Amino acid sequence: MNSAATATQNVLMHHLTAFGENNIDEILLDYTEASLILTDQGTIQGLSNIRQLFEAMFRLIPSGATFEMKTLTISDRVAHIIWSSQSPMAEIPFGSDTFLIEDNKIKVHTIATLLV
């Protein structure tokens, strides 16, 4: 694994650990004010808006929810995960996130989910 891929893996692992703990403050350390999150609801930018997104996500996927990582692929500065989750609030049989990492921060993050 080259140094870019190692840095990407480190940021992604921090992000996934913080997500699993529903720790928004730790998640926000992975982003900057310029970071973009692209969702089916539009583009989100800025730390306060990113905080609001994760607050909403944690209502659907609270800490302790079933979460299965189906694939994790890293290539240089890009990471892609496919996952599923189930909680009393939501069943998500398919989720896909892509991350572009730059200077140890998530520069661009795409999120796609299928809620049932």
PDB file of C-alpha atoms in Angstrom:
ATOM      1  CA  MET A   1       0.000   0.000   0.000  1.00  0.00           C
ATOM      2  CA  ASN A   2       1.471   3.378  -0.978  1.00  0.00           C
ATOM      3  CA  SER A   3       1.568   6.391   1.362  1.00  0.00           C
ATOM      4  CA  ALA A   4      -1.557   8.001  -0.172  1.00  0.00           C
ATOM      5  CA  ALA A   5      -3.526   4.782   0.306  1.00  0.00           C
ATOM      6  CA  THR A   6      -2.246   4.442   3.872  1.00  0.00           C
ATOM      7  CA  ALA A   7      -3.335   7.996   4.689  1.00  0.00           C
ATOM      8  CA  THR A   8      -6.724   7.311   3.096  1.00  0.00           C
ATOM      9  CA  GLN A   9      -7.116   4.139   5.122  1.00  0.00           C
ATOM     10  CA  ASN A  10      -6.233   5.977   8.356  1.00  0.00           C
ATOM     11  CA  VAL A  11      -8.822   8.709   7.756  1.00  0.00           C
ATOM     12  CA  LEU A  12     -11.457   6.155   6.741  1.00  0.00           C
ATOM     13  CA  MET A  13     -10.855   3.974   9.804  1.00  0.00           C
ATOM     14  CA  HIS A  14     -11.127   7.029  12.068  1.00  0.00           C
ATOM     15  CA  HIS A  15     -14.356   8.003  10.321  1.00  0.00           C
ATOM     16  CA  LEU A  16     -15.888   4.514  10.554  1.00  0.00           C
ATOM     17  CA  THR A  17     -14.955   4.131  14.217  1.00  0.00           C
ATOM     18  CA  ALA A  18     -16.454   7.514  15.074  1.00  0.00           C
ATOM     19  CA  PHE A  19     -19.560   6.641  13.031  1.00  0.00           C
ATOM     20  CA  GLY A  20     -20.003   3.361  14.904  1.00  0.00           C
ATOM     21  CA  GLU A  21     -19.791   5.270  18.194  1.00  0.00           C
ATOM     22  CA  ASN A  22     -22.163   8.011  16.917  1.00  0.00           C
ATOM     23  CA  ASN A  23     -19.435  10.501  17.880  1.00  0.00           C
ATOM     24  CA  ILE A  24     -20.190  13.576  15.775  1.00  0.00           C
ATOM     25  CA  ASP A  25     -17.339  15.631  17.238  1.00  0.00           C
ATOM     26  CA  GLU A  26     -14.821  12.986  16.127  1.00  0.00           C
ATOM     27  CA  ILE A  27     -16.472  12.676  12.714  1.00  0.00           C
ATOM     28  CA  LEU A  28     -16.204  16.424  12.171  1.00  0.00           C
ATOM     29  CA  LEU A  29     -12.427  16.176  12.657  1.00  0.00           C
ATOM     30  CA  ASP A  30     -12.363  14.323   9.316  1.00  0.00           C
ATOM     31  CA  TYR A  31     -13.907  17.267   7.409  1.00  0.00           C
ATOM     32  CA  THR A  32     -13.210  20.953   6.756  1.00  0.00           C
ATOM     33  CA  GLU A  33     -15.540  23.870   6.032  1.00  0.00           C
ATOM     34  CA  ALA A  34     -14.837  23.259   2.320  1.00  0.00           C
ATOM     35  CA  SER A  35     -15.683  19.526   2.425  1.00  0.00           C
ATOM     36  CA  LEU A  36     -18.593  18.427   0.251  1.00  0.00           C
ATOM     37  CA  ILE A  37     -21.045  15.620   0.933  1.00  0.00           C
ATOM     38  CA  LEU A  38     -23.190  14.660  -2.047  1.00  0.00           C
ATOM     39  CA  THR A  39     -26.489  12.899  -1.280  1.00  0.00           C
ATOM     40  CA  ASP A  40     -29.771  12.245  -3.025  1.00  0.00           C
ATOM     41  CA  GLN A  41     -31.038  15.335  -1.190  1.00  0.00           C
ATOM     42  CA  GLY A  42     -28.333  17.585  -2.641  1.00  0.00           C
ATOM     43  CA  THR A  43     -24.888  18.864  -1.699  1.00  0.00           C
ATOM     44  CA  ILE A  44     -23.955  19.597   1.902  1.00  0.00           C
ATOM     45  CA  GLN A  45     -21.035  21.866   2.770  1.00  0.00           C
ATOM     46  CA  GLY A  46     -19.763  23.396   5.994  1.00  0.00           C
ATOM     47  CA  LEU A  47     -19.191  21.799   9.374  1.00  0.00           C
ATOM     48  CA  SER A  48     -22.518  22.892  10.886  1.00  0.00           C
ATOM     49  CA  ASN A  49     -24.419  21.412   7.935  1.00  0.00           C
ATOM     50  CA  ILE A  50     -22.333  18.231   8.081  1.00  0.00           C
ATOM     51  CA  ARG A  51     -23.146  18.002  11.807  1.00  0.00           C
ATOM     52  CA  GLN A  52     -26.866  18.231  11.024  1.00  0.00           C
ATOM     53  CA  LEU A  53     -26.555  15.471   8.422  1.00  0.00           C
ATOM     54  CA  PHE A  54     -24.891  13.095  10.870  1.00  0.00           C
ATOM     55  CA  GLU A  55     -27.381  13.948  13.619  1.00  0.00           C
ATOM     56  CA  ALA A  56     -30.139  12.837  11.223  1.00  0.00           C
ATOM     57  CA  MET A  57     -28.184   9.734  10.198  1.00  0.00           C
ATOM     58  CA  PHE A  58     -27.665   8.712  13.826  1.00  0.00           C
ATOM     59  CA  ARG A  59     -31.413   8.796  14.403  1.00  0.00           C
ATOM     60  CA  LEU A  60     -31.671   6.090  11.705  1.00  0.00           C
ATOM     61  CA  ILE A  61     -28.440   4.248  12.558  1.00  0.00           C
ATOM     62  CA  PRO A  62     -27.892   4.661  16.307  1.00  0.00           C
ATOM     63  CA  SER A  63     -24.860   3.253  18.071  1.00  0.00           C
ATOM     64  CA  GLY A  64     -25.386  -0.488  18.471  1.00  0.00           C
ATOM     65  CA  ALA A  65     -27.386  -0.864  15.245  1.00  0.00           C
ATOM     66  CA  THR A  66     -26.533  -3.834  13.062  1.00  0.00           C
ATOM     67  CA  PHE A  67     -23.935  -2.704  10.519  1.00  0.00           C
ATOM     68  CA  GLU A  68     -22.303  -4.986   7.961  1.00  0.00           C
ATOM     69  CA  MET A  69     -19.374  -3.876   5.829  1.00  0.00           C
ATOM     70  CA  LYS A  70     -19.784  -5.742   2.554  1.00  0.00           C
ATOM     71  CA  THR A  71     -16.788  -4.306   0.682  1.00  0.00           C
ATOM     72  CA  LEU A  72     -14.058  -1.779   1.360  1.00  0.00           C
ATOM     73  CA  THR A  73     -11.819  -0.670  -1.497  1.00  0.00           C
ATOM     74  CA  ILE A  74      -8.983   1.854  -1.287  1.00  0.00           C
ATOM     75  CA  SER A  75      -7.009   3.221  -4.216  1.00  0.00           C
ATOM     76  CA  ASP A  76      -4.615   6.068  -3.466  1.00  0.00           C
ATOM     77  CA  ARG A  77      -6.757   8.962  -2.192  1.00  0.00           C
ATOM     78  CA  VAL A  78     -10.139   7.322  -2.842  1.00  0.00           C
ATOM     79  CA  ALA A  79     -12.054   4.871  -0.662  1.00  0.00           C
ATOM     80  CA  HIS A  80     -15.329   3.140  -1.413  1.00  0.00           C
ATOM     81  CA  ILE A  81     -17.501   1.117   0.950  1.00  0.00           C
ATOM     82  CA  ILE A  82     -20.658  -0.910   0.424  1.00  0.00           C
ATOM     83  CA  TRP A  83     -22.609  -1.704   3.573  1.00  0.00           C
ATOM     84  CA  SER A  84     -25.980  -2.548   5.099  1.00  0.00           C
ATOM     85  CA  SER A  85     -27.594  -1.646   8.405  1.00  0.00           C
ATOM     86  CA  GLN A  86     -30.655  -2.434  10.452  1.00  0.00           C
ATOM     87  CA  SER A  87     -32.058  -0.672  13.503  1.00  0.00           C
ATOM     88  CA  PRO A  88     -35.509  -0.219  15.060  1.00  0.00           C
ATOM     89  CA  MET A  89     -35.736   3.028  13.054  1.00  0.00           C
ATOM     90  CA  ALA A  90     -34.621   1.888   9.588  1.00  0.00           C
ATOM     91  CA  GLU A  91     -33.619  -1.027   7.431  1.00  0.00           C
ATOM     92  CA  ILE A  92     -30.929  -0.154   4.897  1.00  0.00           C
ATOM     93  CA  PRO A  93     -30.135  -3.255   2.821  1.00  0.00           C
ATOM     94  CA  PHE A  94     -27.727  -1.292   0.616  1.00  0.00           C
ATOM     95  CA  GLY A  95     -25.504   1.692   1.309  1.00  0.00           C
ATOM     96  CA  SER A  96     -22.599   3.004  -0.743  1.00  0.00           C
ATOM     97  CA  ASP A  97     -20.143   5.722   0.265  1.00  0.00           C
ATOM     98  CA  THR A  98     -17.172   7.082  -1.661  1.00  0.00           C
ATOM     99  CA  PHE A  99     -14.533   9.283  -0.046  1.00  0.00           C
ATOM    100  CA  LEU A 100     -11.875  11.495  -1.640  1.00  0.00           C
ATOM    101  CA  ILE A 101      -9.162  12.201   0.925  1.00  0.00           C
ATOM    102  CA  GLU A 102      -6.839  15.181   0.655  1.00  0.00           C
ATOM    103  CA  ASP A 103      -4.395  16.418   3.327  1.00  0.00           C
ATOM    104  CA  ASN A 104      -5.789  13.854   5.795  1.00  0.00           C
ATOM    105  CA  LYS A 105      -9.326  15.241   5.488  1.00  0.00           C
ATOM    106  CA  ILE A 106     -12.397  14.108   3.594  1.00  0.00           C
ATOM    107  CA  LYS A 107     -12.627  16.525   0.689  1.00  0.00           C
ATOM    108  CA  VAL A 108     -15.597  14.879  -1.070  1.00  0.00           C
ATOM    109  CA  HIS A 109     -17.944  12.207   0.311  1.00  0.00           C
ATOM    110  CA  THR A 110     -20.826  10.659  -1.608  1.00  0.00           C
ATOM    111  CA  ILE A 111     -23.627   8.784   0.151  1.00  0.00           C
ATOM    112  CA  ALA A 112     -26.250   6.567  -1.474  1.00  0.00           C
ATOM    113  CA  THR A 113     -28.691   4.383   0.475  1.00  0.00           C
ATOM    114  CA  LEU A 114     -31.745   2.264  -0.122  1.00  0.00           C
ATOM    115  CA  LEU A 115     -34.196   2.582   2.770  1.00  0.00           C
ATOM    116  CA  VAL A 116     -36.980   0.035   3.203  1.00  0.00           C
TER     117      VAL A 116
END
